XYZ file of C-alpha atoms in Angstrom:
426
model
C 154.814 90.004 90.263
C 154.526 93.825 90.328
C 151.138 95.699 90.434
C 152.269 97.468 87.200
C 152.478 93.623 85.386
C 149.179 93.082 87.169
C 147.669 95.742 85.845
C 148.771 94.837 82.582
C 147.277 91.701 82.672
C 144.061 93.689 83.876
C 144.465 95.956 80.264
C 144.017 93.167 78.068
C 142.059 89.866 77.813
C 144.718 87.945 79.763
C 145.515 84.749 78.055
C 146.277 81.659 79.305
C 149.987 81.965 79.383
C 149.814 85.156 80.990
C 147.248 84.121 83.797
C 149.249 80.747 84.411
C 152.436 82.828 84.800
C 151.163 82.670 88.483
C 150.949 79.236 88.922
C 153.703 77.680 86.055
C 153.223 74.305 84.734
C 156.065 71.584 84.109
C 156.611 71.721 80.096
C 156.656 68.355 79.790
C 152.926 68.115 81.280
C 151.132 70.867 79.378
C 150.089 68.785 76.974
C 148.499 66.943 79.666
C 146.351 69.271 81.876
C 142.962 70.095 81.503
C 142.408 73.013 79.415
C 142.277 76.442 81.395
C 138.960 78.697 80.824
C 138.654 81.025 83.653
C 140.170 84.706 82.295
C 140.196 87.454 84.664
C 137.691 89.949 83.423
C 137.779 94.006 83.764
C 134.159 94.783 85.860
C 133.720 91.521 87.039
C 136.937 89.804 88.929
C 137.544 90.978 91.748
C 141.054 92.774 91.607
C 143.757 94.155 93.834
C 142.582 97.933 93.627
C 138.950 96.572 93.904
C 139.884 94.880 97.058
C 141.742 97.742 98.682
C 138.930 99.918 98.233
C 136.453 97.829 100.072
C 138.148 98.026 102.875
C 137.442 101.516 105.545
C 140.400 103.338 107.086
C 140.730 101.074 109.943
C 140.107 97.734 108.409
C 136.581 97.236 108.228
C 135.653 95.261 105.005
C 132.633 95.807 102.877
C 131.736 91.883 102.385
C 128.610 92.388 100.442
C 130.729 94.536 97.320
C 133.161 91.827 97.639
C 131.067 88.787 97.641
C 129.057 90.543 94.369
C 132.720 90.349 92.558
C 133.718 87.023 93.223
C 130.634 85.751 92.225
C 130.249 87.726 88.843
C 134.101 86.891 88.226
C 136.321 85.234 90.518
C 139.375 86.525 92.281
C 142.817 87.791 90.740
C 145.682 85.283 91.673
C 147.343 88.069 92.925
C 145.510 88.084 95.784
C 143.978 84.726 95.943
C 145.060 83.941 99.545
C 144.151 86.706 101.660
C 140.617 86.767 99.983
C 139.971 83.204 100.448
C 140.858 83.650 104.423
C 137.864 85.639 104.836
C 136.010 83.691 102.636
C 136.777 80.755 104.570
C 135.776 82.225 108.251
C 139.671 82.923 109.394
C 138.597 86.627 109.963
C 135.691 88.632 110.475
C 134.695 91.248 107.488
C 133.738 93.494 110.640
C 137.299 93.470 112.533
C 140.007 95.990 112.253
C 143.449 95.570 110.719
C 144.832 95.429 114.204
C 142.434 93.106 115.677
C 143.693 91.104 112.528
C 147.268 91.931 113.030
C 146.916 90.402 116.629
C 145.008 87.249 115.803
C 146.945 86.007 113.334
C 150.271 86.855 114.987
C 147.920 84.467 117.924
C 147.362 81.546 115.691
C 151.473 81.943 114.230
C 152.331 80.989 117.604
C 149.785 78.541 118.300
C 150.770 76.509 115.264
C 154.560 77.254 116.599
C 153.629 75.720 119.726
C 151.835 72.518 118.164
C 155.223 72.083 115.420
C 157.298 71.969 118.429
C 155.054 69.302 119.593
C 155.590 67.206 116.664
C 158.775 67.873 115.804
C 159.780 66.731 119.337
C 157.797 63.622 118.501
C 159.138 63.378 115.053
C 162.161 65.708 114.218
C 162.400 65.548 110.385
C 159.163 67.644 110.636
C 160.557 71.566 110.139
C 163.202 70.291 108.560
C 162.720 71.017 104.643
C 162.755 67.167 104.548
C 159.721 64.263 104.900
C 159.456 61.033 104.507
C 157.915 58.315 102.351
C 158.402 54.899 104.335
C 156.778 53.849 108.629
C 158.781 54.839 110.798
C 156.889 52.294 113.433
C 155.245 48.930 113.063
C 152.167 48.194 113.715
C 152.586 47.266 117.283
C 154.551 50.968 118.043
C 157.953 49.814 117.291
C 161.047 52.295 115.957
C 161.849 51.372 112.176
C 165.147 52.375 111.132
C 164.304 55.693 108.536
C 167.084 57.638 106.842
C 166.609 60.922 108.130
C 163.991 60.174 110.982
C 164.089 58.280 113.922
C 161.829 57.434 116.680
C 164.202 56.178 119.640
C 161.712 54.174 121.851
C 158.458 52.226 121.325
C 155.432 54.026 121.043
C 152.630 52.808 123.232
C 150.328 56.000 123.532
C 147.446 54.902 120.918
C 147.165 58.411 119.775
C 150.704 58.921 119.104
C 151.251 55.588 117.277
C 147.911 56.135 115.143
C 149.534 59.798 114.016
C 152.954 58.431 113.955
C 151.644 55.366 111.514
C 149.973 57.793 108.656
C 153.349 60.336 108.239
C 154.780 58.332 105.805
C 151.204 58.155 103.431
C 150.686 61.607 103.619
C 154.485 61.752 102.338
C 153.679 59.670 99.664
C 150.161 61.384 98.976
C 152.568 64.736 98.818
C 154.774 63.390 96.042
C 151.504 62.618 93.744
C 149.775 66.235 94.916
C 149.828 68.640 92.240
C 152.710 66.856 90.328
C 151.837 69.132 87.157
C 153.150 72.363 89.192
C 156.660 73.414 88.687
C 156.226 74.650 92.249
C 156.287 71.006 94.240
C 159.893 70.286 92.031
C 161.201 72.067 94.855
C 161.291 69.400 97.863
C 160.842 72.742 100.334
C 157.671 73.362 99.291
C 156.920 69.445 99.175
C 157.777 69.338 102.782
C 155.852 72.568 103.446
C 152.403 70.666 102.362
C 153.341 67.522 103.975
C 154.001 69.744 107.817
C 150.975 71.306 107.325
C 148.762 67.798 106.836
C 151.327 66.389 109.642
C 150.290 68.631 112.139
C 146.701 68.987 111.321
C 146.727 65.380 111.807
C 148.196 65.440 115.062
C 145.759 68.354 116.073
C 142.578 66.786 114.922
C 143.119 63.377 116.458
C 139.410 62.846 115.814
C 139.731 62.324 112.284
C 143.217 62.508 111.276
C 144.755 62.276 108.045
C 142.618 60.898 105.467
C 143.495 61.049 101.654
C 142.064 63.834 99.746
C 143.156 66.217 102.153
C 146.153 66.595 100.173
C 144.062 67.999 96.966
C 142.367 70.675 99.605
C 145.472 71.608 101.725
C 147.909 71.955 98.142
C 146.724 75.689 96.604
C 146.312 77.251 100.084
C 150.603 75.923 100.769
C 150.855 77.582 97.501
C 149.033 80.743 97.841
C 149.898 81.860 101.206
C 153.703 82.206 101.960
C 153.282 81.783 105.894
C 153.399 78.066 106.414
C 150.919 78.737 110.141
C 148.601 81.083 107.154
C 148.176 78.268 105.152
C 147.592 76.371 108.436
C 144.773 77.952 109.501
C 143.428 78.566 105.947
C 143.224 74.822 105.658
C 141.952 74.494 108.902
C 138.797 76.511 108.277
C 138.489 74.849 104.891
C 138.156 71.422 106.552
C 135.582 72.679 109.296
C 133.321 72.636 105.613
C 134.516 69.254 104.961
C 135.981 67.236 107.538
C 132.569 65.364 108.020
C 133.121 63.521 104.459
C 136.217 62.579 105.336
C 135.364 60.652 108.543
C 135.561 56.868 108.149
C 134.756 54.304 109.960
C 134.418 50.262 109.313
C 131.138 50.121 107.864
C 130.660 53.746 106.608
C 132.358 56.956 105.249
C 131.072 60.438 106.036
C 130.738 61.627 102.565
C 127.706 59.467 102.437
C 125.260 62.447 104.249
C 126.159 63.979 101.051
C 125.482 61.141 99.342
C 122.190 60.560 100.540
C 121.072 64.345 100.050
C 122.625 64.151 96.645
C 120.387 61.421 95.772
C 116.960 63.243 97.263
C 117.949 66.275 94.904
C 118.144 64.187 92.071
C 114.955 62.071 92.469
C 112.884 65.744 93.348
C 113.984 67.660 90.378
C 114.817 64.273 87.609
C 113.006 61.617 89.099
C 113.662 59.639 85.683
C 117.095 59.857 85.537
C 117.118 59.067 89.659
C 115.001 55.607 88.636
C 117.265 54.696 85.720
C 120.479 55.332 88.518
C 118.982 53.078 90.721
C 118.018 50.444 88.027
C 121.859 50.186 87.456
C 122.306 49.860 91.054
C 123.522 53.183 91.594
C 121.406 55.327 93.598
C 123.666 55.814 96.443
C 125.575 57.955 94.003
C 128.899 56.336 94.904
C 130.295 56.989 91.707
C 129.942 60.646 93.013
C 132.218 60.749 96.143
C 135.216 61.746 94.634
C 134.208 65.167 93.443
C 132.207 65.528 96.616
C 135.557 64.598 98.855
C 138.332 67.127 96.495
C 135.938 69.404 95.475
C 136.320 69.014 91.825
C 139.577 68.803 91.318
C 140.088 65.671 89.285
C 137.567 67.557 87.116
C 138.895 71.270 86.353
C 142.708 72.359 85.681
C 144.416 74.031 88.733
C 143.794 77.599 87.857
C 139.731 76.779 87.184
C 139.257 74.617 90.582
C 140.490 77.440 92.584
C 137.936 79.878 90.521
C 135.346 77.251 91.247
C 136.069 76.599 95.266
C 135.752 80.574 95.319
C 133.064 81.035 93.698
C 131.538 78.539 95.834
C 132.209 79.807 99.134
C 131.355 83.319 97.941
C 127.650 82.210 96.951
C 127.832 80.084 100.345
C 128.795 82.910 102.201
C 127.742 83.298 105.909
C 128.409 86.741 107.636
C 128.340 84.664 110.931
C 130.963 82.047 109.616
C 134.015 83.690 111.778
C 131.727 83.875 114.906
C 130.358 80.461 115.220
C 134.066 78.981 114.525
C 135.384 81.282 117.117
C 132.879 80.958 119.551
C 131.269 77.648 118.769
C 128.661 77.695 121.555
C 126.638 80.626 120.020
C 123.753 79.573 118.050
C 123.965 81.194 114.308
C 120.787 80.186 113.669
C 118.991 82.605 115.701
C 121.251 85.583 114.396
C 120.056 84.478 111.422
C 116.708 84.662 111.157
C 117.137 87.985 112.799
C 119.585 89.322 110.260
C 117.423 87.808 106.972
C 114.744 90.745 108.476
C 117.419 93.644 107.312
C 117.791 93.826 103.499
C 121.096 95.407 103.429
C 122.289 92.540 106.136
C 120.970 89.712 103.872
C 123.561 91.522 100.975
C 126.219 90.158 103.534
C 124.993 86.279 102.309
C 126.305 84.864 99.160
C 123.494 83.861 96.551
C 123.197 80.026 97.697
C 122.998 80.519 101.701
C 120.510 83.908 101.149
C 118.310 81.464 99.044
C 118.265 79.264 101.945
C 117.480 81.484 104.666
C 114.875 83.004 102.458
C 112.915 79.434 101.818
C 113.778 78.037 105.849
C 116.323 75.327 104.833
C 119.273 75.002 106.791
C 120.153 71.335 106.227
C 123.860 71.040 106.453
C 124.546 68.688 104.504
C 123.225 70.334 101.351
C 126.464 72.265 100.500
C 126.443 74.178 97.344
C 129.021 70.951 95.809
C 126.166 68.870 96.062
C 123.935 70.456 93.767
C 127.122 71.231 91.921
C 127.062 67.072 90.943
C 123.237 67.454 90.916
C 124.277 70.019 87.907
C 126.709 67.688 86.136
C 124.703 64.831 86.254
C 121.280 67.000 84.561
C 124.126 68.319 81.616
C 124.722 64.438 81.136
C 121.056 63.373 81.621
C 120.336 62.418 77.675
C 123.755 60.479 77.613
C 123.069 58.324 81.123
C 119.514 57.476 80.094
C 120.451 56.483 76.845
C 123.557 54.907 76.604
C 124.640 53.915 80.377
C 123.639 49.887 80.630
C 126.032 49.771 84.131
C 127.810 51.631 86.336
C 130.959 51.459 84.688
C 129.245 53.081 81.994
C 128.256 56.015 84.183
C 131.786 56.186 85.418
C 133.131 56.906 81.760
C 130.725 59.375 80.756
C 131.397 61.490 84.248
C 134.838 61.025 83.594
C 134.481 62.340 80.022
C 133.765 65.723 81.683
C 137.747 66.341 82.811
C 138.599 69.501 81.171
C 135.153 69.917 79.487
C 133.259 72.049 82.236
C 132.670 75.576 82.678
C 132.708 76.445 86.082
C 130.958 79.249 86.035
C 127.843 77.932 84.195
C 128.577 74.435 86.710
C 127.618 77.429 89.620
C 124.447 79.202 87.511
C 123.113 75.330 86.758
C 123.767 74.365 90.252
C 121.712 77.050 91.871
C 118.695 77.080 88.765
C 118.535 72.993 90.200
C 118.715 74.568 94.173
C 115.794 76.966 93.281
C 113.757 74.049 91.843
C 114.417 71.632 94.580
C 113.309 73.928 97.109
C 110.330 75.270 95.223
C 109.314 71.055 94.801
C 110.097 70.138 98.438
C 108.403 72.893 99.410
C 104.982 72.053 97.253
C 105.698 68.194 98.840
């Protein structure tokens, strides 16, 4: 779209049609969706002159006037992606264009280098194409696949473990985003499923889990560069691969869980008591808007304002370094940094309220007191008409399409202020 059109949209209250123009729905499913409510708005979202002006003649970007915009407005769609990479910790706010330049034209050829991998492994991968059906047993052996074929047994445990999810994220990729006249084009479907296959492949530890799918989908669609979106989804998942790690007898998600459940009983300890009555207080019924971020809950256009929002107010100036170089302690820059007013600007809303009241547990993400927020706006419905959990499960569900994400942030961080305030009079 051309800056004039996006300054167009800028010159009047853009619509729905208008601000969807970026991210076109089927016909047949409009009637479907979730209604839309985020609009960008003149003085608040962040736009593309906005963001070109924070940055100094070499690069340098002013994080703290950009962090104040997303989280009074959002983001334009027009420049969605590049934002969200610093957002997300692939760059540091304090580097130079070049230094950029060079480090992603770095990580382009380090995903290269890891695609050849694969596609060595698995050729279809590259090839516009993926696949839906094994393409090994079990026990490592080749299954005849129209398109793909392994020619030998597999008996390395790692390759036969990666080798043995291709064909679910392939079918995860078919239901991703379905709505989205931009996965009718099998291209773009394969795009999304290369990115999850090789992420897979390099973070044996965890692998492919579904959800991932919901996460990895808008940053395929907002960033042209296949190894962009790579990376971009990469960082995301340093947030969030912990609630995706399963085992036997436990999923990860449940540290979120667990602190979910200590928010609620501090600030509602009624509607806490009436969850556990009904056998709920390990918040199960919670873990899928913990695991996709919300977006069962929102329509496309208002979960991306929401995860942006989010990471704005979550905001760490340190967030590049300690992914970067993961043996430096952030911590202790930190608590130096929280002494210099205009260097605690550099934090979004939720993290500075942290560092200012000492509480750095990790696994009290912004999200969490997100659900913490639903769950108070639903408070007089639970206690009075939820005699199960099923009946818990169909009023949370009643919220599809119904929330505002922007008062979903204020509520979440009025419920973070009284939490700590409580826990801190415990």
């Amino acid at each position: 779209m051309v800056w004039g059109a996006v300054a167009e949209i800028f010159g009047r209250n853009a619509g729905t049609e208008e601000l969807e123009a970026f991210y076109p729905i089927k016909p047949e499913c409009i009637a479907d969706v979730p209604k839309t409510r985020f609009r960008p708005r003149v003085g608040k979202t962040l736009s593309a002159r906005r963001w070109h002006a924070a940055f100094s003649e070499d690069g340098h970007l002013d994080i703290a006037k950009v962090l104040r915009r997303i989280q009074r407005g959002g983001i334009h769609p027009s420049i969605k992606g590049v934002v969200w990479e610093f957002l997300l910790g692939c760059f540091d706010p304090n580097s130079t264009f070049e230094d950029r330049n060079q480090l992603r034209q770095q990580r382009r050829e380090r995903y290269g280098m890891w695609k050849t991998e694969c596609q060595n492994m698995v050729p279809i991968i590259g090839s516009g194409k993926f696949i839906t059906t094994p393409i090994i047993t079990d026990d490592g052996q080749p299954i005849e696949c129209e398109g793909c074929h392994v020619s030998s047994a597999v008996s390395d445990k790692k390759v036969a473990q990666w080798m043995l999810s291709l064909h679910q994220i392939g079918l995860d990729v078919v239901r991703t985003d379905q709505t989205l006249t931009f996965y009718e084009n099998e291209t773009n479907q394969a795009k999304l499923w290369d990115v999850l296959a090789i992420y897979s492949w390099v973070d044996g530890d965890i692998g492919y889990v579904q959800g991932m799918n919901d996460i990895c989908s808008p940053m395929v669609i907002l960033l042209e560069d296949e190894a962009d979106a790579f990376w971009c989804f990469e960082r995301a998942m340093r947030k969030l691969r912990e609630n995706f790690r399963c085992t036997t007898t436990s999923m990860g998600v449940q540290s979120q869980l667990g602190t979910l459940s200590q928010i609620i009983k501090t600030v509602d300890p009624k509607l806490h008591q009436h969850l556990e009555d009904l056998d709920g207080g390990e918040y199960l019924f919670a873990i899928r808007m913990l695991m996709v971020l919300f977006r069962r809950e929102f329509s496309f256009v208002d979960a991306l304002y929401l995860w942006e929002v989010m990471w704005a107010m979550e905001y760490n100036p340190n967030i590049f370094s300690s992914y970067e170089m993961p043996n430096a302690t952030v911590e202790d820059s930190n608590s130096v940094q929280t002494l210099d007013p205009k260097l605690l600007k550099q934090f979004g809303k939720f993290e500075r309220t942290n560092l200012q009241n000492g509480h750095i547990e990790k696994n009290s993400a912004l999200a969490v007191f997100l659900v913490a927020s639903v769950l108070e706006t639903k408070n007089k419905q639970i206690l009075n008409e939820a005699k199960g959990l099923d009946d818990v499960v169909n009023i949370l569900g009643g919220i599809t399409g119904n929330l505002d994400a922007k008062k979903a942030c204020k509520d979440a961080l009025k419920i973070q202020n009284k939490y700590l305030k409580k826990a801190k009079n415990k």
